[in-house]
Amino acid sequence: PTNVGILAMDIYFPTTCINQEVLEGHDGVSKGKYTIGLGQDCMAFCTEVEDVISMSLTVVTSLLEKFKIDPKQIGRLEVGSETVIDKSKSIKTFLMQLFEESGNTDIEGVDSTNACYGGTAALFNCVNWVESNSWDGRYGLVVSTDSAVYAEGPARPTGGASAIAMLVGPDAPIAFESKLRGSHMSHAYDFYKPNLASEYPVVDGKLSQTCYLMALDSCYRLFCDKFKKLEGRPFSMSDSDYFVFHSPYNKLVQKSFSRLYFNDFQRNPSFVDEAARKTLAPYASLSGDESYQSRDLEKASQQAAKHLYDVKVQPSTLIPKQVGNMYTASLYAAFASLLHNKHSLLVGKRVVMFSYGSGLTATMFSFHLQEGQHPFNLSNIVTVMNVSDKLKQRVEFPPEKFVETMKIMEHRYGAKDFVTSKDCSYLQQGTFYLTKVDSMYRRHYTKK
Ligand code: ACO
């Protein structure tokens, strides 16, 4: 099979959200801290009736229906998530309910977990399967889903929630350039979830930012090396039309892009324009460690790269700014934003993707885009995802109600023997939701 990649996509995020400016006021932080400092507009969250299982059921059902995929046509189903609801039973097994009805239980794959990287691991598994000898001609299906919640404090505004489904197969409009992959994996305690009784992570915010940027540098170096071996000439940022990043919050995406720009400058000053060469010259000989600590470099490179950021990155920032960090779904929500904003202009373009999961695991890889054949074409994917309407249908909760929801969720995490609220007025038709958890911890869902 050739041009293996993403044939179809759909995205779901809860309608319930909180405005970041309102949250700033409620938290008593300085005005602009979340909206400008972190670069975030709004944050989606699950109420007591939603979780990663219900969101996954919703998005998979929607994708199969809207692209008219017979459930028997799925041969592999992989889920990427770091939201633990059960330490043994995979989210994938819940999704099997959607396939058993059609008589299809012959579906490989389970869940992949490592922080925000699980979705990429799941996607690679499906792509590798289609490219392998064990492929049986059917589609792969990937689900990336998380509910990202933090304890009260500076990390809380960097939460979010979503589920994304991606259909994988040959002759895809979003094709992998499979030889172009650079990974960086190592051991770090930057963000982890050692407390099994709580949904909240332990996070060293500053360390996680540095780990992210170090992994980015390392992946970019390898990506450039592989490109050079393959193409016989060096890679620079002008070789890719768009750069899409895992987006914990938008400020880090701005910093990441300018970091790549600084990398290009260090590799060969002629890769950047003349004004940027002047701006960056004072930092040319900084060591790696110094460069991560230098606030002046950060500011200078952001300024030098701004014009390119607006062209190559900004179109991918819509959903991450509106919905927040969706952990495993965050990178793919950013990519969905690019499709949404630029669909008709993407044919023939290259998109470089950077996936990061704390702990840590990271890969840079790339897509080559084509229009594709109906229903698996870029414009149909954009129509099905219907991002504008989904953003419009949202319901902003006041901060008191948001905090109360977080409290309820804390009590419900790992609990049994409860029924959920009957008020589901804010859910759209077709949304799956949790009705109860019985005395054996079995979870019951229904569809609105
Ligand atoms: N107006 C404008 N900007 C402001 C304001 C204001 N009123 N107040 C603060 N800022 C800026 C700061 O200058 C800073 O910007 P800078 O980074 O360009 O210097 C930014 O807002 C953040 O403020 P800080 O005080 O530096 O950081 P804070 O203590 O608020 O924590 C952090 C931010 C570390 C991101 C925290 O939210 C966190 O721990 N989040 C979770 C970890 C995370 O997402 N890590 C990313 C990779 S790992 C992953 O994906 C989970």
Coordinates of C-alpha atoms and ligand atoms in Angstrom, one line a residue:
P1 CA 0.0 0.0 0.0
T2 CA 1.2 3.5 -0.7
N3 CA 0.4 6.9 0.8
V4 CA -0.7 5.4 4.1
G5 CA -2.2 7.9 6.4
I6 CA -5.3 9.6 7.7
L7 CA -8.4 9.1 5.5
A8 CA -11.0 10.7 7.7
M9 CA -11.2 12.5 11.0
D10 CA -13.8 13.7 13.5
I11 CA -13.5 15.7 16.7
Y12 CA -15.6 15.9 19.8
F13 CA -15.2 18.3 22.8
P14 CA -17.6 18.9 25.6
T15 CA -19.9 21.9 25.1
T16 CA -19.2 22.9 28.7
C17 CA -16.4 25.4 29.0
I18 CA -15.0 28.4 31.0
N19 CA -13.7 31.7 29.6
Q20 CA -10.1 32.2 30.6
E21 CA -10.6 36.0 31.2
V22 CA -13.4 35.2 33.6
L23 CA -11.2 32.6 35.3
E24 CA -8.4 35.1 35.7
G25 CA -10.9 37.3 37.6
H26 CA -12.1 34.5 39.8
D27 CA -8.6 33.2 40.6
G28 CA -7.5 36.7 41.5
V29 CA -4.4 36.6 39.2
S30 CA -3.2 39.6 37.2
K31 CA -5.3 40.5 34.2
G32 CA -3.9 38.9 31.0
K33 CA -2.1 36.0 32.8
Y34 CA -4.1 33.2 31.2
T35 CA -5.1 35.0 28.0
I36 CA -1.8 36.6 27.1
G37 CA 0.7 34.9 29.5
L38 CA -0.5 31.4 28.5
G39 CA -2.2 32.5 25.3
Q40 CA -5.5 30.7 26.0
D41 CA -9.0 31.9 25.3
C42 CA -11.3 29.2 26.8
M43 CA -11.2 25.8 28.4
A44 CA -13.5 22.8 27.9
F45 CA -14.1 20.4 30.7
C46 CA -16.2 17.2 31.4
T47 CA -19.0 17.5 33.8
E48 CA -20.1 14.4 35.8
V49 CA -21.9 12.9 32.8
E50 CA -18.9 12.9 30.5
D51 CA -15.5 11.2 30.5
V52 CA -13.0 9.8 28.1
I53 CA -15.1 6.7 27.4
S54 CA -18.3 8.7 26.6
M55 CA -16.4 11.1 24.4
S56 CA -14.7 8.3 22.5
L57 CA -18.1 6.5 22.0
T58 CA -19.5 9.8 20.7
V59 CA -16.6 10.5 18.3
V60 CA -16.3 7.0 16.9
T61 CA -20.1 6.7 16.3
S62 CA -20.0 10.1 14.5
L63 CA -17.1 9.2 12.3
L64 CA -18.5 5.8 11.2
E65 CA -21.9 7.4 10.5
K66 CA -20.7 10.5 8.7
F67 CA -18.2 8.8 6.5
K68 CA -20.5 5.8 6.0
I69 CA -18.0 3.2 7.3
D70 CA -19.4 -0.3 7.9
P71 CA -18.1 -1.3 11.3
K72 CA -17.0 -4.6 9.8
Q73 CA -14.5 -2.7 7.8
I74 CA -12.4 -1.9 10.9
G75 CA -9.5 -4.3 11.4
R76 CA -7.6 -2.4 14.1
L77 CA -8.6 0.0 16.8
E78 CA -6.0 1.8 18.9
V79 CA -6.7 4.3 21.7
G80 CA -4.2 6.8 23.0
S81 CA -5.0 8.3 26.4
E82 CA -3.5 9.1 29.8
T83 CA -6.8 9.4 31.6
V84 CA -7.0 6.3 33.8
I85 CA -10.5 5.1 34.6
D86 CA -9.5 1.5 35.0
K87 CA -6.0 0.1 35.6
S88 CA -6.7 -3.1 33.5
K89 CA -9.6 -2.7 31.2
S90 CA -8.8 -0.6 28.2
I91 CA -10.9 2.2 26.7
K92 CA -10.7 0.2 23.5
T93 CA -12.8 -2.6 25.0
F94 CA -15.7 -0.1 25.8
L95 CA -15.6 0.9 22.2
M96 CA -16.0 -2.7 21.1
Q97 CA -19.7 -2.3 22.0
L98 CA -20.0 -0.2 18.7
F99 CA -18.6 -3.1 16.7
E100 CA -20.0 -6.2 18.4
E101 CA -23.5 -5.2 17.1
S102 CA -22.3 -5.7 13.6
G103 CA -20.7 -9.1 14.5
N104 CA -17.2 -7.7 14.1
T105 CA -15.1 -8.8 17.1
D106 CA -12.0 -9.4 15.0
I107 CA -10.3 -6.1 15.8
E108 CA -6.7 -5.9 17.0
G109 CA -5.2 -3.2 19.2
V110 CA -5.5 -1.9 22.8
D111 CA -4.6 1.4 24.6
S112 CA -1.3 3.2 24.5
T113 CA -0.2 5.3 27.4
N114 CA 2.5 7.8 28.0
A115 CA 1.3 11.3 28.9
C116 CA 0.3 13.3 25.8
Y117 CA 2.2 10.9 23.5
G118 CA -0.3 8.0 23.5
G119 CA -2.3 9.2 20.5
T120 CA 0.9 9.4 18.4
A121 CA 1.9 5.9 19.5
A122 CA -1.6 4.6 18.6
L123 CA -1.4 6.4 15.2
F124 CA 2.0 4.9 14.4
N125 CA 0.8 1.4 15.4
C126 CA -2.1 1.7 12.9
V127 CA 0.1 3.1 10.1
N128 CA 2.7 0.5 10.7
W129 CA 0.0 -2.2 10.6
V130 CA -1.3 -1.0 7.2
E131 CA 2.2 -0.9 5.9
S132 CA 3.0 -4.4 7.2
N133 CA 2.6 -8.1 6.2
S134 CA -0.2 -8.6 8.8
W135 CA -2.5 -6.0 7.2
D136 CA -5.7 -7.7 6.1
G137 CA -7.0 -4.8 3.8
R138 CA -9.3 -3.3 6.4
Y139 CA -9.1 0.2 8.0
G140 CA -7.3 1.1 11.2
L141 CA -9.0 3.5 13.6
V142 CA -7.2 5.7 16.1
V143 CA -8.9 7.5 19.0
S144 CA -7.0 10.1 21.0
T145 CA -8.8 11.2 24.1
D146 CA -8.2 12.9 27.4
S147 CA -9.8 14.9 30.2
A148 CA -7.0 17.2 31.4
V149 CA -7.6 18.5 34.9
Y150 CA -5.3 20.0 37.4
A151 CA -5.5 20.8 41.1
E152 CA -6.2 24.4 42.0
G153 CA -3.1 26.6 41.2
P154 CA -1.2 27.8 38.3
A155 CA -1.6 24.7 36.2
R156 CA -5.4 24.6 36.4
P157 CA -6.0 27.0 33.5
T158 CA -4.0 24.6 31.3
G159 CA -6.7 21.9 31.3
G160 CA -9.0 20.8 28.5
A161 CA -10.9 17.8 27.2
S162 CA -11.6 16.2 23.8
A163 CA -11.7 13.0 21.7
I164 CA -10.5 12.7 18.2
A165 CA -11.0 9.8 15.8
M166 CA -8.8 9.1 12.8
L167 CA -9.4 6.5 10.1
V168 CA -6.2 5.1 8.7
G169 CA -5.6 3.4 5.4
P170 CA -3.8 3.7 2.0
D171 CA -4.2 6.4 -0.6
A172 CA -4.9 8.9 2.1
P173 CA -5.3 12.7 1.6
I174 CA -3.1 13.1 4.8
A175 CA -0.2 10.8 3.9
F176 CA 2.7 10.0 6.2
E177 CA 6.2 10.7 4.9
S178 CA 7.2 7.5 6.8
K179 CA 11.0 7.9 6.4
L180 CA 10.9 11.3 8.0
R181 CA 10.7 10.6 11.7
G182 CA 12.9 11.8 14.5
S183 CA 12.3 10.7 18.1
H184 CA 13.7 11.7 21.5
M185 CA 12.9 9.5 24.5
S186 CA 14.4 9.8 28.0
H187 CA 13.7 9.6 31.7
A188 CA 12.4 12.8 33.4
Y189 CA 10.0 13.6 36.3
D190 CA 8.4 16.7 34.6
F191 CA 4.8 15.7 34.8
Y192 CA 3.5 12.3 36.1
K193 CA 0.5 10.8 37.9
P194 CA 1.9 8.7 40.8
N195 CA -1.1 9.2 43.0
L196 CA -3.5 6.5 41.8
A197 CA -6.3 7.9 44.0
S198 CA -6.3 11.2 42.2
E199 CA -6.9 12.3 38.6
Y200 CA -4.5 15.2 39.1
P201 CA -0.9 15.0 37.9
V202 CA 2.2 16.1 39.9
V203 CA 3.8 18.7 37.7
D204 CA 7.1 20.6 37.7
G205 CA 5.9 23.3 35.3
K206 CA 9.3 25.0 34.6
L207 CA 11.0 21.6 34.1
S208 CA 8.2 20.4 31.8
Q209 CA 8.8 23.5 29.6
T210 CA 12.5 22.9 29.3
C211 CA 12.1 19.2 28.7
Y212 CA 9.6 20.0 25.9
L213 CA 12.0 22.4 24.2
M214 CA 15.0 20.1 24.6
A215 CA 13.0 17.2 23.1
L216 CA 12.0 19.6 20.3
D217 CA 15.6 20.5 19.5
S218 CA 16.7 16.9 19.5
C219 CA 13.8 15.7 17.3
Y220 CA 14.3 18.5 14.8
R221 CA 18.0 17.7 14.5
L222 CA 17.2 14.1 13.7
F223 CA 14.4 15.0 11.4
C224 CA 16.8 17.3 9.5
D225 CA 19.4 14.6 9.3
K226 CA 16.9 12.1 7.8
F227 CA 15.7 14.6 5.3
K228 CA 19.2 15.3 4.2
K229 CA 20.0 11.6 3.7
L230 CA 16.8 11.1 1.7
E231 CA 16.8 14.3 -0.4
G232 CA 20.5 15.0 -0.6
R233 CA 20.1 18.6 0.6
P234 CA 19.6 20.2 4.0
F235 CA 16.2 20.8 5.5
S236 CA 15.2 24.3 6.7
M237 CA 11.9 25.7 7.8
S238 CA 11.1 26.9 4.3
D239 CA 10.7 23.2 3.3
S240 CA 7.5 22.9 5.3
D241 CA 4.4 25.0 4.8
Y242 CA 3.1 24.4 8.3
F243 CA 4.3 23.4 11.7
V244 CA 1.9 21.9 14.2
F245 CA 2.8 21.4 17.8
H246 CA 1.5 19.6 20.8
S247 CA -0.2 22.5 22.6
P248 CA -0.4 22.5 26.4
Y249 CA -1.0 26.2 26.1
N250 CA -0.4 28.6 23.2
K251 CA 2.6 30.5 24.6
L252 CA 4.6 27.3 24.5
V253 CA 3.7 26.8 20.9
Q254 CA 5.0 30.4 20.1
K255 CA 8.2 29.6 22.0
S256 CA 8.6 26.2 20.2
F257 CA 8.3 27.7 16.7
S258 CA 10.9 30.5 17.5
R259 CA 13.1 27.8 19.0
L260 CA 13.1 26.0 15.6
Y261 CA 13.9 29.3 13.9
F262 CA 16.8 29.7 16.2
N263 CA 17.9 26.2 15.4
D264 CA 17.9 27.0 11.7
F265 CA 19.9 30.2 12.4
Q266 CA 22.5 28.2 14.3
R267 CA 22.7 25.5 11.6
N268 CA 23.1 28.0 8.9
P269 CA 22.5 31.7 9.2
S270 CA 21.5 31.9 5.6
F271 CA 18.3 29.9 6.5
V272 CA 16.9 33.0 8.1
D273 CA 16.4 36.5 6.7
E274 CA 18.8 39.3 7.1
A275 CA 16.9 41.2 9.9
A276 CA 16.7 38.0 11.9
R277 CA 20.4 37.3 11.5
K278 CA 21.1 40.7 13.1
T279 CA 18.6 40.1 15.9
L280 CA 20.0 36.7 16.7
A281 CA 23.7 37.4 16.2
P282 CA 24.3 38.1 20.0
Y283 CA 23.1 34.6 20.8
A284 CA 24.9 32.6 18.1
S285 CA 27.5 31.1 20.5
L286 CA 25.2 30.3 23.5
S287 CA 25.6 26.7 24.7
G288 CA 22.5 24.5 24.7
D289 CA 21.9 24.9 28.5
E290 CA 22.4 28.7 28.4
S291 CA 20.0 29.0 25.5
Y292 CA 17.2 27.3 27.4
Q293 CA 17.6 29.8 30.3
S294 CA 18.1 33.0 28.3
R295 CA 14.9 35.2 28.4
D296 CA 16.6 37.6 26.0
L297 CA 17.0 34.9 23.4
E298 CA 13.5 33.8 23.9
K299 CA 12.2 37.3 23.3
A300 CA 14.6 38.0 20.4
S301 CA 13.8 34.8 18.5
Q302 CA 10.0 35.2 19.1
Q303 CA 10.3 38.6 17.5
A304 CA 12.4 37.4 14.6
A305 CA 10.1 34.5 13.9
K306 CA 6.8 36.4 14.3
H307 CA 6.1 36.9 10.6
L308 CA 6.6 33.2 9.9
Y309 CA 4.6 32.1 12.9
D310 CA 1.6 34.0 11.6
V311 CA 1.8 32.1 8.3
K312 CA 3.1 28.6 9.3
V313 CA 1.6 28.1 12.8
Q314 CA -1.2 30.4 13.6
P315 CA -3.8 28.6 11.5
S316 CA -3.3 25.5 13.7
T317 CA -3.9 27.3 17.0
L318 CA -7.7 27.7 16.9
I319 CA -9.0 24.7 18.8
P320 CA -6.2 24.4 21.3
K321 CA -6.7 28.0 22.3
Q322 CA -10.5 27.5 22.6
V323 CA -10.6 24.1 24.2
G324 CA -7.3 23.9 26.1
N325 CA -4.8 21.1 26.5
M326 CA -6.4 17.9 25.4
Y327 CA -3.3 15.9 26.2
T328 CA -3.2 13.0 23.6
A329 CA -5.7 14.8 21.4
S330 CA -4.0 18.2 21.5
L331 CA -1.6 17.8 18.6
Y332 CA -4.4 16.3 16.4
A333 CA -6.8 19.1 17.4
A334 CA -4.2 21.6 16.3
F335 CA -3.9 19.7 13.0
A336 CA -7.8 19.7 12.7
S337 CA -7.6 23.5 13.2
L338 CA -5.2 23.8 10.2
L339 CA -7.6 21.7 8.1
H340 CA -10.5 23.9 9.2
N341 CA -8.8 27.1 8.4
K342 CA -6.9 26.3 5.2
H343 CA -8.5 23.2 3.6
S344 CA -8.7 24.4 0.0
L345 CA -5.1 25.7 0.1
L346 CA -3.5 22.5 1.5
V347 CA -3.2 20.4 -1.5
G348 CA 0.5 19.5 -2.2
K349 CA 1.7 21.0 1.1
R350 CA 3.9 19.5 3.8
V351 CA 3.0 19.7 7.4
V352 CA 5.6 19.0 10.2
M353 CA 4.1 17.6 13.4
F354 CA 5.7 17.6 16.8
S355 CA 4.3 15.3 19.5
Y356 CA 5.5 15.5 23.1
G357 CA 4.5 13.4 26.1
S358 CA 6.1 14.1 29.5
G359 CA 8.2 11.5 31.2
L360 CA 9.3 11.7 28.3
T361 CA 8.7 10.7 24.7
A362 CA 8.7 12.9 21.6
T363 CA 8.6 12.5 17.9
M364 CA 8.7 14.9 14.9
F365 CA 7.1 13.5 11.7
S366 CA 5.5 14.9 8.6
F367 CA 2.5 14.7 6.4
H368 CA 2.1 15.3 2.7
L369 CA -1.4 16.5 1.8
Q370 CA -3.6 15.7 -1.2
E371 CA -7.2 16.5 -1.9
G372 CA -8.2 12.8 -1.9
Q373 CA -11.3 11.0 -3.2
H374 CA -14.8 11.5 -1.7
P375 CA -15.6 10.8 1.1
F376 CA -12.0 10.7 2.0
N377 CA -11.0 14.2 0.9
L378 CA -9.9 17.3 2.8
S379 CA -13.0 19.3 2.1
N380 CA -15.3 16.5 3.3
I381 CA -13.3 16.0 6.5
V382 CA -13.6 19.8 7.2
T383 CA -17.4 19.6 6.6
V384 CA -17.8 16.6 8.9
M385 CA -15.7 18.0 11.7
N386 CA -17.8 21.2 11.6
V387 CA -15.6 23.0 14.0
S388 CA -17.3 26.4 13.7
D389 CA -20.7 25.1 14.8
K390 CA -19.2 23.0 17.6
L391 CA -17.5 26.1 19.0
K392 CA -20.7 28.1 18.7
Q393 CA -22.8 25.5 20.5
R394 CA -20.8 25.8 23.7
V395 CA -22.2 26.8 27.1
E396 CA -20.0 28.9 29.3
F397 CA -20.1 28.0 32.9
P398 CA -19.5 30.7 35.6
P399 CA -16.3 30.0 37.6
E400 CA -18.2 28.9 40.7
K401 CA -20.0 26.2 38.8
F402 CA -16.7 25.1 37.2
V403 CA -15.0 24.8 40.6
E404 CA -18.0 22.9 41.9
T405 CA -17.8 20.5 39.0
M406 CA -14.1 19.9 39.6
K407 CA -15.0 19.1 43.3
I408 CA -17.7 16.6 42.2
M409 CA -15.3 15.0 39.8
E410 CA -12.7 14.6 42.6
H411 CA -15.2 12.7 44.7
R412 CA -16.4 10.6 41.8
Y413 CA -12.9 9.5 40.6
G414 CA -12.6 5.9 41.5
A415 CA -16.0 5.8 43.2
K416 CA -18.8 3.3 42.8
D417 CA -22.5 3.1 43.4
F418 CA -23.8 6.4 42.2
V419 CA -26.1 7.8 39.5
T420 CA -25.2 11.0 37.6
S421 CA -27.3 14.2 37.4
K422 CA -30.4 14.0 35.2
D423 CA -29.6 17.5 33.7
C424 CA -28.0 16.9 30.4
S425 CA -29.6 19.9 28.7
Y426 CA -26.2 21.1 27.5
L427 CA -25.3 17.9 25.6
Q428 CA -25.9 17.9 21.8
Q429 CA -28.1 15.2 20.3
G430 CA -26.1 12.0 19.6
T431 CA -23.7 12.5 22.6
F432 CA -23.0 9.5 24.8
Y433 CA -23.1 10.1 28.5
L434 CA -22.5 8.3 31.8
T435 CA -25.7 7.5 33.7
K436 CA -24.4 5.4 36.6
V437 CA -21.6 3.4 38.1
D438 CA -23.0 0.4 39.9
S439 CA -21.8 -1.5 43.0
M440 CA -19.3 -3.5 40.9
Y441 CA -17.8 -0.3 39.5
R442 CA -19.4 -1.1 36.1
R443 CA -20.0 2.0 34.1
H444 CA -23.3 2.5 32.2
Y445 CA -23.6 4.9 29.3
T446 CA -26.5 5.9 27.0
K447 CA -26.9 8.1 24.0
K448 CA -28.8 11.4 23.9
Ligands
ACO1 N1 -0.1 39.5 31.4 C1 0.6 38.9 30.5 N2 1.4 37.9 30.7 C2 1.6 37.4 32.0 C3 0.8 38.0 33.1 C4 -0.1 39.1 32.7 N3 -0.8 39.7 33.7 N4 1.2 37.4 34.2 C5 2.1 36.4 33.9 N5 2.3 36.4 32.5 C6 3.2 35.5 31.8 C7 4.5 35.3 32.4 O1 5.4 36.3 32.0 C8 4.8 34.0 31.6 O2 5.2 34.2 30.3 P1 6.6 33.8 29.7 O3 6.6 32.3 29.8 O4 6.7 34.3 28.4 O5 7.6 34.4 30.7 C9 3.5 33.3 31.6 O6 2.5 34.3 31.7 C10 3.3 32.2 32.6 O7 3.4 32.7 33.9 P2 4.5 32.1 35.0 O8 4.3 32.9 36.2 O9 5.8 31.9 34.3 O10 4.0 30.6 35.2 P3 2.8 30.0 36.1 O11 3.3 29.8 37.4 O12 1.6 30.7 35.8 O13 2.7 28.5 35.4 C11 2.8 26.8 33.8 C12 2.6 28.3 34.1 C13 4.1 26.4 34.3 C14 2.6 26.6 32.3 C15 1.6 26.1 34.6 O14 0.4 26.5 34.0 C16 1.8 24.6 34.5 O15 2.5 24.0 35.2 N6 1.0 23.9 33.5 C17 1.1 22.5 33.3 C18 2.4 22.0 32.7 C19 2.5 22.1 31.2 O16 1.5 22.3 30.5 N7 3.7 21.9 30.7 C20 3.9 21.9 29.3 C21 4.5 20.6 28.7 S1 4.0 19.1 29.5 C22 2.3 18.9 29.1 O17 1.9 18.9 28.0 C23 1.4 18.6 30.2

